[in-house]
PDB file of C-alpha atoms and ligand atoms in Angstrom:
ATOM      1  CA  MET A 461     186.770 -69.860  47.763  1.00 36.00           C
ATOM      2  CA  ASP A 462     184.881 -70.007  44.633  1.00 42.00           C
ATOM      3  CA  GLY A 463     186.023 -66.676  43.151  1.00 41.00           C
ATOM      4  CA  HIS A 464     182.904 -65.051  44.135  1.00 46.00           C
ATOM      5  CA  ASP A 465     183.611 -64.695  47.853  1.00 43.00           C
ATOM      6  CA  THR A 466     183.754 -61.303  48.853  1.00 43.00           C
ATOM      7  CA  GLY A 467     185.426 -62.038  52.339  1.00 43.00           C
ATOM      8  CA  SER A 468     182.754 -60.833  54.445  1.00 43.00           C
ATOM      9  CA  ARG A 469     179.839 -62.537  52.589  1.00 47.00           C
ATOM     10  CA  ARG A 470     179.111 -64.944  49.898  1.00 48.00           C
ATOM     11  CA  THR A 471     177.146 -63.601  47.105  1.00 62.00           C
ATOM     12  CA  ASP A 472     175.785 -65.020  43.718  1.00 72.00           C
ATOM     13  CA  GLY A 473     176.403 -61.741  42.080  1.00 73.00           C
ATOM     14  CA  SER A 474     172.781 -60.741  41.684  1.00 80.00           C
ATOM     15  CA  ALA A 475     173.184 -57.939  44.179  1.00 83.00           C
ATOM     16  CA  GLU A 476     176.176 -56.452  42.360  1.00 80.00           C
ATOM     17  CA  GLY A 477     174.092 -56.821  39.149  1.00 80.00           C
ATOM     18  CA  ALA A 478     171.089 -55.203  40.584  1.00 88.00           C
ATOM     19  CA  GLU A 479     173.264 -52.284  42.010  1.00 91.00           C
ATOM     20  CA  LEU A 480     174.940 -51.653  38.528  1.00 93.00           C
ATOM     21  CA  THR A 481     171.683 -51.903  36.775  1.00 93.00           C
ATOM     22  CA  LEU A 482     170.207 -49.144  39.200  1.00 94.00           C
ATOM     23  CA  GLU A 483     173.454 -46.965  38.873  1.00 94.00           C
ATOM     24  CA  PHE A 484     173.016 -47.110  35.022  1.00 94.00           C
ATOM     25  CA  ALA A 485     169.237 -46.189  35.154  1.00 93.00           C
ATOM     26  CA  ARG A 486     170.060 -43.272  37.445  1.00 94.00           C
ATOM     27  CA  ARG A 487     172.777 -41.802  35.086  1.00 94.00           C
ATOM     28  CA  LEU A 488     170.449 -42.194  32.216  1.00 93.00           C
ATOM     29  CA  SER A 489     167.567 -40.513  34.082  1.00 92.00           C
ATOM     30  CA  GLU A 490     169.897 -37.362  34.579  1.00 92.00           C
ATOM     31  CA  ALA A 491     169.962 -37.112  30.644  1.00 88.00           C
ATOM     32  CA  GLY A 492     166.236 -36.798  30.444  1.00 87.00           C
ATOM     33  CA  PRO A 493     163.681 -39.294  28.844  1.00 91.00           C
ATOM     34  CA  SER A 494     164.295 -40.331  25.206  1.00 94.00           C
ATOM     35  CA  ARG A 495     163.388 -43.205  23.094  1.00 96.00           C
ATOM     36  CA  LEU A 496     167.182 -44.050  22.756  1.00 97.00           C
ATOM     37  CA  GLY A 497     167.524 -43.907  26.612  1.00 95.00           C
ATOM     38  CA  GLU A 498     164.391 -46.214  27.056  1.00 96.00           C
ATOM     39  CA  ALA A 499     165.984 -48.827  24.680  1.00 97.00           C
ATOM     40  CA  ALA A 500     169.517 -48.451  26.254  1.00 96.00           C
ATOM     41  CA  GLN A 501     167.877 -48.963  29.715  1.00 96.00           C
ATOM     42  CA  ALA A 502     165.862 -52.066  28.663  1.00 97.00           C
ATOM     43  CA  THR A 503     168.889 -53.548  26.952  1.00 97.00           C
ATOM     44  CA  VAL A 504     171.498 -52.979  29.798  1.00 97.00           C
ATOM     45  CA  GLU A 505     168.780 -54.256  32.394  1.00 96.00           C
ATOM     46  CA  ARG A 506     168.560 -57.451  30.360  1.00 97.00           C
ATOM     47  CA  LEU A 507     172.416 -57.614  29.609  1.00 96.00           C
ATOM     48  CA  HIS A 508     173.044 -57.387  33.323  1.00 96.00           C
ATOM     49  CA  ALA A 509     170.542 -60.093  34.259  1.00 95.00           C
ATOM     50  CA  LEU A 510     172.024 -62.382  31.364  1.00 96.00           C
ATOM     51  CA  VAL A 511     175.522 -61.956  32.636  1.00 96.00           C
ATOM     52  CA  THR A 512     174.494 -62.471  36.263  1.00 95.00           C
ATOM     53  CA  ALA A 513     172.567 -65.710  35.154  1.00 94.00           C
ATOM     54  CA  LEU A 514     175.337 -67.086  32.579  1.00 95.00           C
ATOM     55  CA  ARG A 515     178.443 -65.848  34.556  1.00 96.00           C
ATOM     56  CA  PRO A 516     180.877 -65.882  31.722  1.00 97.00           C
ATOM     57  CA  THR A 517     184.509 -66.527  32.352  1.00 97.00           C
ATOM     58  CA  SER A 518     186.812 -63.861  31.008  1.00 97.00           C
ATOM     59  CA  ASP A 519     187.681 -66.172  28.195  1.00 98.00           C
ATOM     60  CA  GLU A 520     184.205 -66.634  27.226  1.00 98.00           C
ATOM     61  CA  PHE A 521     183.680 -63.016  27.342  1.00 98.00           C
ATOM     62  CA  ARG A 522     186.677 -62.446  24.866  1.00 98.00           C
ATOM     63  CA  ILE A 523     185.267 -65.095  22.590  1.00 98.00           C
ATOM     64  CA  ALA A 524     181.966 -63.231  22.498  1.00 97.00           C
ATOM     65  CA  ILE A 525     183.683 -59.957  21.849  1.00 98.00           C
ATOM     66  CA  ASP A 526     185.795 -61.670  19.088  1.00 98.00           C
ATOM     67  CA  PHE A 527     182.584 -63.122  17.375  1.00 98.00           C
ATOM     68  CA  LEU A 528     180.840 -59.657  17.279  1.00 97.00           C
ATOM     69  CA  THR A 529     184.047 -58.123  16.019  1.00 98.00           C
ATOM     70  CA  GLU A 530     184.356 -60.591  13.116  1.00 97.00           C
ATOM     71  CA  VAL A 531     180.695 -59.980  12.242  1.00 96.00           C
ATOM     72  CA  GLY A 532     181.442 -56.326  12.049  1.00 96.00           C
ATOM     73  CA  HIS A 533     184.391 -57.130   9.704  1.00 96.00           C
ATOM     74  CA  TYR A 534     182.252 -59.050   7.424  1.00 92.00           C
ATOM     75  CA  ALA A 535     179.643 -56.614   6.893  1.00 88.00           C
ATOM     76  CA  ASP A 536     179.907 -54.269   3.901  1.00 84.00           C
ATOM     77  CA  ALA A 537     177.559 -52.822   1.314  1.00 77.00           C
ATOM     78  CA  ARG A 538     177.286 -56.207  -0.419  1.00 75.00           C
ATOM     79  CA  ARG A 539     176.892 -58.410   2.578  1.00 81.00           C
ATOM     80  CA  GLN A 540     175.188 -57.498   5.632  1.00 89.00           C
ATOM     81  CA  GLU A 541     176.385 -60.000   8.411  1.00 93.00           C
ATOM     82  CA  TRP A 542     174.546 -58.146  11.179  1.00 95.00           C
ATOM     83  CA  VAL A 543     171.196 -58.435   9.419  1.00 93.00           C
ATOM     84  CA  LEU A 544     172.014 -62.105   8.811  1.00 94.00           C
ATOM     85  CA  LEU A 545     172.711 -62.348  12.619  1.00 96.00           C
ATOM     86  CA  ALA A 546     169.247 -60.772  13.267  1.00 96.00           C
ATOM     87  CA  ASP A 547     167.694 -63.222  10.689  1.00 95.00           C
ATOM     88  CA  VAL A 548     169.002 -66.529  12.262  1.00 97.00           C
ATOM     89  CA  LEU A 549     168.241 -65.300  15.726  1.00 97.00           C
ATOM     90  CA  GLY A 550     164.546 -64.684  14.636  1.00 96.00           C
ATOM     91  CA  VAL A 551     164.856 -61.064  15.502  1.00 97.00           C
ATOM     92  CA  SER A 552     164.159 -59.810  11.853  1.00 95.00           C
ATOM     93  CA  SER A 553     160.960 -61.812  11.676  1.00 95.00           C
ATOM     94  CA  LEU A 554     159.850 -60.644  15.094  1.00 96.00           C
ATOM     95  CA  VAL A 555     160.301 -57.055  14.248  1.00 96.00           C
ATOM     96  CA  GLU A 556     158.393 -57.694  11.042  1.00 93.00           C
ATOM     97  CA  ASP A 557     155.616 -59.412  12.817  1.00 93.00           C
ATOM     98  CA  LEU A 558     155.413 -56.821  15.466  1.00 94.00           C
ATOM     99  CA  ASN A 559     155.297 -53.825  12.914  1.00 92.00           C
ATOM    100  CA  THR A 560     152.894 -55.514  10.360  1.00 90.00           C
ATOM    101  CA  ARG A 561     150.105 -56.933  12.404  1.00 90.00           C
ATOM    102  CA  ARG A 562     147.123 -57.566  10.095  1.00 93.00           C
ATOM    103  CA  PRO A 563     143.560 -58.302  10.762  1.00 93.00           C
ATOM    104  CA  ALA A 564     142.307 -61.993  10.550  1.00 93.00           C
ATOM    105  CA  GLY A 565     142.070 -63.052   7.072  1.00 96.00           C
ATOM    106  CA  ALA A 566     144.644 -60.867   5.575  1.00 97.00           C
ATOM    107  CA  THR A 567     147.875 -62.474   4.144  1.00 98.00           C
ATOM    108  CA  PRO A 568     150.676 -61.922   6.812  1.00 96.00           C
ATOM    109  CA  ASN A 569     153.848 -59.887   5.966  1.00 95.00           C
ATOM    110  CA  THR A 570     157.349 -61.300   6.067  1.00 95.00           C
ATOM    111  CA  VAL A 571     160.716 -59.794   5.570  1.00 94.00           C
ATOM    112  CA  ALA A 572     161.766 -58.719   2.055  1.00 93.00           C
ATOM    113  CA  GLY A 573     165.235 -60.287   2.418  1.00 90.00           C
ATOM    114  CA  PRO A 574     168.523 -58.974   0.670  1.00 89.00           C
ATOM    115  CA  PHE A 575     167.644 -59.950  -2.918  1.00 91.00           C
ATOM    116  CA  TYR A 576     164.614 -57.562  -3.756  1.00 94.00           C
ATOM    117  CA  ARG A 577     165.160 -55.200  -6.654  1.00 94.00           C
ATOM    118  CA  SER A 578     162.592 -52.335  -6.993  1.00 94.00           C
ATOM    119  CA  ASP A 579     163.804 -51.537 -10.675  1.00 95.00           C
ATOM    120  CA  VAL A 580     162.225 -54.489 -12.598  1.00 96.00           C
ATOM    121  CA  PRO A 581     160.441 -53.358 -15.557  1.00 96.00           C
ATOM    122  CA  GLU A 582     156.574 -54.089 -16.079  1.00 96.00           C
ATOM    123  CA  THR A 583     155.974 -57.497 -17.283  1.00 96.00           C
ATOM    124  CA  ALA A 584     153.046 -58.510 -19.676  1.00 96.00           C
ATOM    125  CA  GLN A 585     150.294 -60.759 -18.135  1.00 95.00           C
ATOM    126  CA  GLY A 586     151.120 -64.387 -18.853  1.00 97.00           C
ATOM    127  CA  ALA A 587     154.913 -63.663 -19.852  1.00 97.00           C
ATOM    128  CA  SER A 588     157.649 -65.852 -18.783  1.00 98.00           C
ATOM    129  CA  ILE A 589     160.009 -64.512 -16.115  1.00 98.00           C
ATOM    130  CA  SER A 590     162.651 -67.184 -16.803  1.00 98.00           C
ATOM    131  CA  ARG A 591     164.939 -65.331 -19.009  1.00 97.00           C
ATOM    132  CA  ASP A 592     167.408 -68.258 -19.358  1.00 97.00           C
ATOM    133  CA  GLY A 593     164.790 -71.007 -19.627  1.00 95.00           C
ATOM    134  CA  LYS A 594     166.707 -73.230 -17.156  1.00 96.00           C
ATOM    135  CA  GLY A 595     164.670 -75.359 -14.693  1.00 96.00           C
ATOM    136  CA  GLU A 596     161.377 -77.220 -14.590  1.00 96.00           C
ATOM    137  CA  PRO A 597     158.500 -74.847 -15.953  1.00 96.00           C
ATOM    138  CA  LEU A 598     156.048 -73.625 -13.383  1.00 97.00           C
ATOM    139  CA  ALA A 599     152.719 -71.813 -14.252  1.00 97.00           C
ATOM    140  CA  VAL A 600     151.519 -69.334 -11.558  1.00 98.00           C
ATOM    141  CA  THR A 601     148.054 -68.141 -11.400  1.00 98.00           C
ATOM    142  CA  GLY A 602     146.955 -65.699  -8.737  1.00 98.00           C
ATOM    143  CA  ARG A 603     144.444 -63.394  -7.410  1.00 98.00           C
ATOM    144  CA  ILE A 604     144.605 -60.381  -5.152  1.00 98.00           C
ATOM    145  CA  VAL A 605     141.691 -59.758  -3.051  1.00 98.00           C
ATOM    146  CA  ASP A 606     140.372 -57.631  -0.312  1.00 98.00           C
ATOM    147  CA  LEU A 607     139.191 -58.841   3.087  1.00 97.00           C
ATOM    148  CA  ASP A 608     135.699 -59.584   1.598  1.00 97.00           C
ATOM    149  CA  GLY A 609     136.994 -61.611  -1.011  1.00 98.00           C
ATOM    150  CA  GLN A 610     136.526 -58.910  -3.933  1.00 98.00           C
ATOM    151  CA  GLY A 611     139.318 -58.853  -6.435  1.00 98.00           C
ATOM    152  CA  VAL A 612     141.555 -55.881  -6.386  1.00 98.00           C
ATOM    153  CA  ALA A 613     141.909 -54.387  -9.855  1.00 98.00           C
ATOM    154  CA  GLY A 614     145.091 -52.523 -11.040  1.00 98.00           C
ATOM    155  CA  ALA A 615     147.327 -53.880  -8.176  1.00 98.00           C
ATOM    156  CA  THR A 616     151.041 -54.097  -8.822  1.00 98.00           C
ATOM    157  CA  VAL A 617     152.404 -57.425  -8.129  1.00 98.00           C
ATOM    158  CA  GLU A 618     156.197 -57.673  -7.839  1.00 98.00           C
ATOM    159  CA  VAL A 619     157.676 -61.214  -7.984  1.00 98.00           C
ATOM    160  CA  TRP A 620     161.262 -62.496  -7.346  1.00 98.00           C
ATOM    161  CA  HIS A 621     162.601 -65.896  -6.649  1.00 98.00           C
ATOM    162  CA  ALA A 622     165.888 -68.099  -6.786  1.00 97.00           C
ATOM    163  CA  ASN A 623     166.641 -70.425  -9.641  1.00 97.00           C
ATOM    164  CA  ALA A 624     166.671 -74.111  -9.848  1.00 96.00           C
ATOM    165  CA  ASP A 625     170.008 -73.948  -7.976  1.00 95.00           C
ATOM    166  CA  GLY A 626     168.746 -71.853  -5.188  1.00 95.00           C
ATOM    167  CA  ARG A 627     170.441 -68.737  -6.377  1.00 95.00           C
ATOM    168  CA  TYR A 628     169.032 -65.356  -7.252  1.00 95.00           C
ATOM    169  CA  GLU A 629     169.931 -63.214 -10.244  1.00 93.00           C
ATOM    170  CA  ASN A 630     171.676 -60.448  -8.301  1.00 90.00           C
ATOM    171  CA  GLN A 631     173.996 -63.102  -6.543  1.00 89.00           C
ATOM    172  CA  GLU A 632     175.429 -64.075  -9.749  1.00 92.00           C
ATOM    173  CA  PRO A 633     175.178 -61.504 -12.361  1.00 92.00           C
ATOM    174  CA  ASP A 634     177.733 -63.168 -14.474  1.00 95.00           C
ATOM    175  CA  ARG A 635     175.846 -66.482 -14.721  1.00 96.00           C
ATOM    176  CA  GLN A 636     172.140 -65.234 -15.045  1.00 96.00           C
ATOM    177  CA  PRO A 637     170.603 -62.723 -17.274  1.00 97.00           C
ATOM    178  CA  GLU A 638     169.516 -59.419 -15.551  1.00 95.00           C
ATOM    179  CA  PHE A 639     166.094 -59.619 -14.101  1.00 97.00           C
ATOM    180  CA  ASN A 640     166.031 -63.346 -14.361  1.00 98.00           C
ATOM    181  CA  LEU A 641     163.153 -64.705 -12.325  1.00 98.00           C
ATOM    182  CA  ARG A 642     161.805 -61.182 -11.518  1.00 98.00           C
ATOM    183  CA  GLY A 643     158.562 -59.744 -12.772  1.00 98.00           C
ATOM    184  CA  ARG A 644     156.143 -56.879 -12.208  1.00 98.00           C
ATOM    185  CA  PHE A 645     152.655 -57.375 -13.107  1.00 98.00           C
ATOM    186  CA  ARG A 646     149.360 -55.471 -12.903  1.00 98.00           C
ATOM    187  CA  THR A 647     146.069 -57.312 -11.923  1.00 98.00           C
ATOM    188  CA  ASP A 648     143.116 -57.370 -14.282  1.00 98.00           C
ATOM    189  CA  LEU A 649     139.678 -56.215 -13.285  1.00 98.00           C
ATOM    190  CA  GLN A 650     139.034 -59.251 -11.280  1.00 98.00           C
ATOM    191  CA  GLY A 651     142.392 -58.908  -9.436  1.00 98.00           C
ATOM    192  CA  ARG A 652     143.923 -61.809 -11.338  1.00 98.00           C
ATOM    193  CA  PHE A 653     147.580 -62.124 -12.505  1.00 98.00           C
ATOM    194  CA  ARG A 654     149.474 -64.980 -14.180  1.00 98.00           C
ATOM    195  CA  PHE A 655     153.096 -65.791 -15.309  1.00 98.00           C
ATOM    196  CA  ALA A 656     155.301 -68.551 -16.393  1.00 98.00           C
ATOM    197  CA  THR A 657     158.461 -69.252 -14.466  1.00 98.00           C
ATOM    198  CA  ILE A 658     160.537 -72.388 -13.256  1.00 98.00           C
ATOM    199  CA  LYS A 659     160.175 -74.051  -9.971  1.00 97.00           C
ATOM    200  CA  PRO A 660     162.527 -72.427  -7.480  1.00 97.00           C
ATOM    201  CA  ARG A 661     164.740 -74.493  -5.185  1.00 96.00           C
ATOM    202  CA  GLY A 662     165.405 -73.733  -1.621  1.00 95.00           C
ATOM    203  CA  TYR A 663     168.808 -72.542  -0.486  1.00 94.00           C
ATOM    204  CA  ALA A 664     171.076 -72.027   2.417  1.00 95.00           C
ATOM    205  CA  LEU A 665     172.185 -68.790   4.078  1.00 93.00           C
ATOM    206  CA  PRO A 666     175.912 -68.312   3.792  1.00 90.00           C
ATOM    207  CA  SER A 667     177.984 -70.571   5.857  1.00 92.00           C
ATOM    208  CA  ASP A 668     181.445 -69.034   5.276  1.00 92.00           C
ATOM    209  CA  GLY A 669     181.085 -66.187   7.837  1.00 95.00           C
ATOM    210  CA  PRO A 670     180.888 -65.874  11.550  1.00 97.00           C
ATOM    211  CA  VAL A 671     176.997 -66.128  11.608  1.00 96.00           C
ATOM    212  CA  GLY A 672     176.885 -69.287   9.506  1.00 96.00           C
ATOM    213  CA  ARG A 673     179.641 -70.845  11.754  1.00 97.00           C
ATOM    214  CA  LEU A 674     177.792 -69.917  14.843  1.00 97.00           C
ATOM    215  CA  VAL A 675     174.557 -71.475  13.562  1.00 97.00           C
ATOM    216  CA  THR A 676     176.284 -74.857  12.484  1.00 96.00           C
ATOM    217  CA  THR A 677     178.155 -74.841  15.752  1.00 96.00           C
ATOM    218  CA  LEU A 678     174.946 -74.747  17.482  1.00 96.00           C
ATOM    219  CA  GLY A 679     173.576 -77.733  15.534  1.00 96.00           C
ATOM    220  CA  LEU A 680     171.088 -75.474  13.830  1.00 95.00           C
ATOM    221  CA  ARG A 681     170.464 -75.231  10.092  1.00 94.00           C
ATOM    222  CA  LEU A 682     170.972 -72.719   7.485  1.00 96.00           C
ATOM    223  CA  GLU A 683     168.294 -73.832   5.021  1.00 97.00           C
ATOM    224  CA  ARG A 684     165.497 -71.878   3.678  1.00 97.00           C
ATOM    225  CA  PRO A 685     162.630 -73.901   2.024  1.00 98.00           C
ATOM    226  CA  ALA A 686     161.743 -73.035  -1.508  1.00 98.00           C
ATOM    227  CA  HIS A 687     159.603 -69.969  -1.874  1.00 98.00           C
ATOM    228  CA  ILE A 688     158.558 -67.183  -4.240  1.00 98.00           C
ATOM    229  CA  HIS A 689     158.680 -63.564  -2.868  1.00 98.00           C
ATOM    230  CA  PHE A 690     155.765 -61.277  -3.722  1.00 98.00           C
ATOM    231  CA  ARG A 691     155.284 -57.423  -2.956  1.00 98.00           C
ATOM    232  CA  VAL A 692     151.734 -56.200  -3.685  1.00 98.00           C
ATOM    233  CA  SER A 693     150.780 -52.536  -3.649  1.00 98.00           C
ATOM    234  CA  ALA A 694     147.343 -51.105  -4.525  1.00 98.00           C
ATOM    235  CA  ASP A 695     145.726 -47.617  -3.780  1.00 97.00           C
ATOM    236  CA  GLY A 696     143.743 -47.792  -0.519  1.00 96.00           C
ATOM    237  CA  PHE A 697     145.610 -50.935   0.732  1.00 97.00           C
ATOM    238  CA  GLU A 698     148.745 -51.668   2.805  1.00 97.00           C
ATOM    239  CA  THR A 699     151.437 -52.895   0.945  1.00 97.00           C
ATOM    240  CA  LEU A 700     151.869 -56.580   1.350  1.00 98.00           C
ATOM    241  CA  THR A 701     155.504 -58.134   1.248  1.00 97.00           C
ATOM    242  CA  THR A 702     155.367 -61.827   1.618  1.00 97.00           C
ATOM    243  CA  HIS A 703     156.619 -65.343   0.688  1.00 97.00           C
ATOM    244  CA  VAL A 704     154.668 -68.364  -0.756  1.00 98.00           C
ATOM    245  CA  TYR A 705     156.585 -71.518   0.302  1.00 98.00           C
ATOM    246  CA  ASP A 706     156.571 -74.903  -1.275  1.00 97.00           C
ATOM    247  CA  GLU A 707     154.744 -76.714   1.389  1.00 96.00           C
ATOM    248  CA  ALA A 708     156.525 -79.970   0.240  1.00 96.00           C
ATOM    249  CA  ASP A 709     159.885 -78.657   0.677  1.00 96.00           C
ATOM    250  CA  PRO A 710     161.782 -80.947   3.415  1.00 96.00           C
ATOM    251  CA  ALA A 711     163.062 -77.900   5.030  1.00 97.00           C
ATOM    252  CA  ILE A 712     159.598 -76.401   5.587  1.00 97.00           C
ATOM    253  CA  GLY A 713     159.643 -76.752   9.286  1.00 96.00           C
ATOM    254  CA  ARG A 714     163.083 -75.490   9.919  1.00 96.00           C
ATOM    255  CA  ASP A 715     163.356 -72.230   7.985  1.00 97.00           C
ATOM    256  CA  ALA A 716     166.634 -70.619   9.091  1.00 97.00           C
ATOM    257  CA  ILE A 717     164.933 -67.056   9.460  1.00 97.00           C
ATOM    258  CA  PHE A 718     161.752 -68.369  10.999  1.00 96.00           C
ATOM    259  CA  GLY A 719     159.559 -66.922   8.094  1.00 96.00           C
ATOM    260  CA  VAL A 720     157.306 -69.843   7.611  1.00 97.00           C
ATOM    261  CA  LYS A 721     153.487 -69.323   8.537  1.00 96.00           C
ATOM    262  CA  PRO A 722     150.553 -71.618   7.961  1.00 96.00           C
ATOM    263  CA  GLU A 723     148.886 -69.152   5.778  1.00 96.00           C
ATOM    264  CA  LEU A 724     151.901 -69.035   3.383  1.00 98.00           C
ATOM    265  CA  MET A 725     151.957 -72.549   2.248  1.00 97.00           C
ATOM    266  CA  GLY A 726     151.719 -72.940  -1.459  1.00 97.00           C
ATOM    267  CA  ARG A 727     150.706 -76.304  -3.039  1.00 92.00           C
ATOM    268  CA  TYR A 728     152.600 -76.910  -6.273  1.00 94.00           C
ATOM    269  CA  ARG A 729     150.840 -79.469  -8.405  1.00 96.00           C
ATOM    270  CA  VAL A 730     152.674 -81.786 -10.967  1.00 95.00           C
ATOM    271  CA  LEU A 731     150.982 -81.416 -14.505  1.00 95.00           C
ATOM    272  CA  PRO A 732     150.502 -84.382 -16.708  1.00 93.00           C
ATOM    273  CA  PRO A 733     153.537 -85.316 -18.590  1.00 89.00           C
ATOM    274  CA  ASP A 734     153.843 -84.040 -22.066  1.00 89.00           C
ATOM    275  CA  GLY A 735     157.235 -85.628 -23.072  1.00 89.00           C
ATOM    276  CA  GLY A 736     159.258 -82.696 -21.969  1.00 88.00           C
ATOM    277  CA  PRO A 737     160.713 -81.761 -18.362  1.00 89.00           C
ATOM    278  CA  ARG A 738     158.282 -82.110 -15.371  1.00 94.00           C
ATOM    279  CA  ARG A 739     155.882 -79.288 -15.406  1.00 96.00           C
ATOM    280  CA  HIS A 740     154.283 -77.738 -12.375  1.00 97.00           C
ATOM    281  CA  ALA A 741     151.382 -75.280 -11.570  1.00 98.00           C
ATOM    282  CA  LEU A 742     150.848 -73.087  -8.482  1.00 98.00           C
ATOM    283  CA  ASP A 743     147.566 -71.069  -7.781  1.00 98.00           C
ATOM    284  CA  LEU A 744     147.498 -68.582  -4.940  1.00 98.00           C
ATOM    285  CA  THR A 745     145.372 -65.972  -3.425  1.00 98.00           C
ATOM    286  CA  LEU A 746     146.822 -63.046  -1.444  1.00 98.00           C
ATOM    287  CA  VAL A 747     144.663 -60.870   0.686  1.00 98.00           C
ATOM    288  CA  LEU A 748     145.205 -57.246   1.197  1.00 98.00           C
ATOM    289  CA  CYS A 749     143.824 -55.112   4.083  1.00 97.00           C
ATOM    290  CA  PRO A 750     143.348 -51.343   4.338  1.00 95.00           C
ATOM    291  CA  PRO A 751     146.228 -49.337   5.827  1.00 93.00           C
ATOM    292  CA  PRO A 752     146.652 -48.999   9.578  1.00 87.00           C
ATOM    293  CA  ALA A 753     145.203 -45.585   9.941  1.00 86.00           C
ATOM    294  CA  GLU A 754     142.182 -46.611   7.922  1.00 85.00           C
ATOM    295  CA  ARG A 755     141.744 -49.658  10.030  1.00 82.00           C
ATOM    296  CA  ALA A 756     141.841 -47.425  13.220  1.00 81.00           C
ATOM    297  CA  ARG A 757     139.307 -45.079  11.763  1.00 80.00           C
ATOM    298  CA  ILE A 758     136.806 -47.975  10.967  1.00 78.00           C
ATOM    299  CA  GLN A 759     137.473 -49.522  14.332  1.00 74.00           C
ATOM    300  CA  GLY A 760     136.733 -46.219  16.027  1.00 75.00           C
ATOM    301  CA  ARG A 761     133.455 -45.964  14.146  1.00 68.00           C
ATOM    302  CA  LEU A 762     132.230 -49.527  15.422  1.00 59.00           C
TER     303      LEU A 762
HETATM  304  C1  BEZ B1199     165.151 -64.324   1.268  1.00 91.18           C
HETATM  305  O1  BEZ B1199     164.366 -65.044   1.278  1.00 91.18           O
HETATM  306  O2  BEZ B1199     165.527 -63.936   0.228  1.00 91.18           O
HETATM  307  C2  BEZ B1199     165.962 -63.975   2.464  1.00 91.18           C
HETATM  308  C3  BEZ B1199     165.298 -63.476   3.504  1.00 91.18           C
HETATM  309  C4  BEZ B1199     165.921 -63.223   4.692  1.00 91.18           C
HETATM  310  C5  BEZ B1199     167.345 -63.583   4.730  1.00 91.18           C
HETATM  311  C6  BEZ B1199     168.057 -64.075   3.687  1.00 91.18           C
HETATM  312  C7  BEZ B1199     167.306 -64.407   2.522  1.00 91.18           C
HETATM  313 FE1   FE B1200     164.275 -65.780  -0.726  1.00 91.18          FE
END
């Protein structure tokens, strides 16, 4: 006897699983078609197949339920443990990719992450966004262009990044000045913008909750390679939310949220010494594309 013996016939459980899946679908169909029903059907089908393949013991099932319960207990307005779970499973990045497919040549979109603020005041071209002056100076020059390489004038470029300890201003409001390492620039007639800041450091996602524990128990990493976030909006273009990574960061190949793409590599150059701290420069180009409806209209004409 192996616990799966039905007495009259041995079964691997797949028949029972299939019957349950069909019965669930039958009940759903009585309620009529809906997007929610479609999602529930697809989820339950896969859950039944997963349980049949994995055959969790009752103890394992209870551990899974306890884990999900703890994730729920950790989630509140300040900390979204469910989003963190989606991030480390690659689900957030996949949803972003599927919803923001861009034509070849356009800069890919990425998740905004939890540290974005929309209320940053406009910042003068060339100004420093380091409001505490802590860290190695970094001069950023950039250009916003369209798919033909023409500069986009008057685009709004929002920028935010972590400090030299890998912490965002809104993670430690008592230790960093408000709006530290955040800016909002407007591009000039050639689509250019520039600002001074400090070189950001990579950081780790929180390890003190159930998601952090899951990741480390699996032998995976919580690190995010150093990056600067950008959100670019301009009339006639799809808003772009993206990261520019430090391609030399040792964690570049193991971003905990699977957000690194070859098009998003930034090359930081070390500037010649001037007797002060090490100085860096970063030059980047971000390529916008028309909004989806406009792209469809253009394609329809071709
Ligand atoms: C971030 O880069 O700020 C971030 C993105 C997703 C999850 C956690 C952090
Ligand atoms: Fe970030």
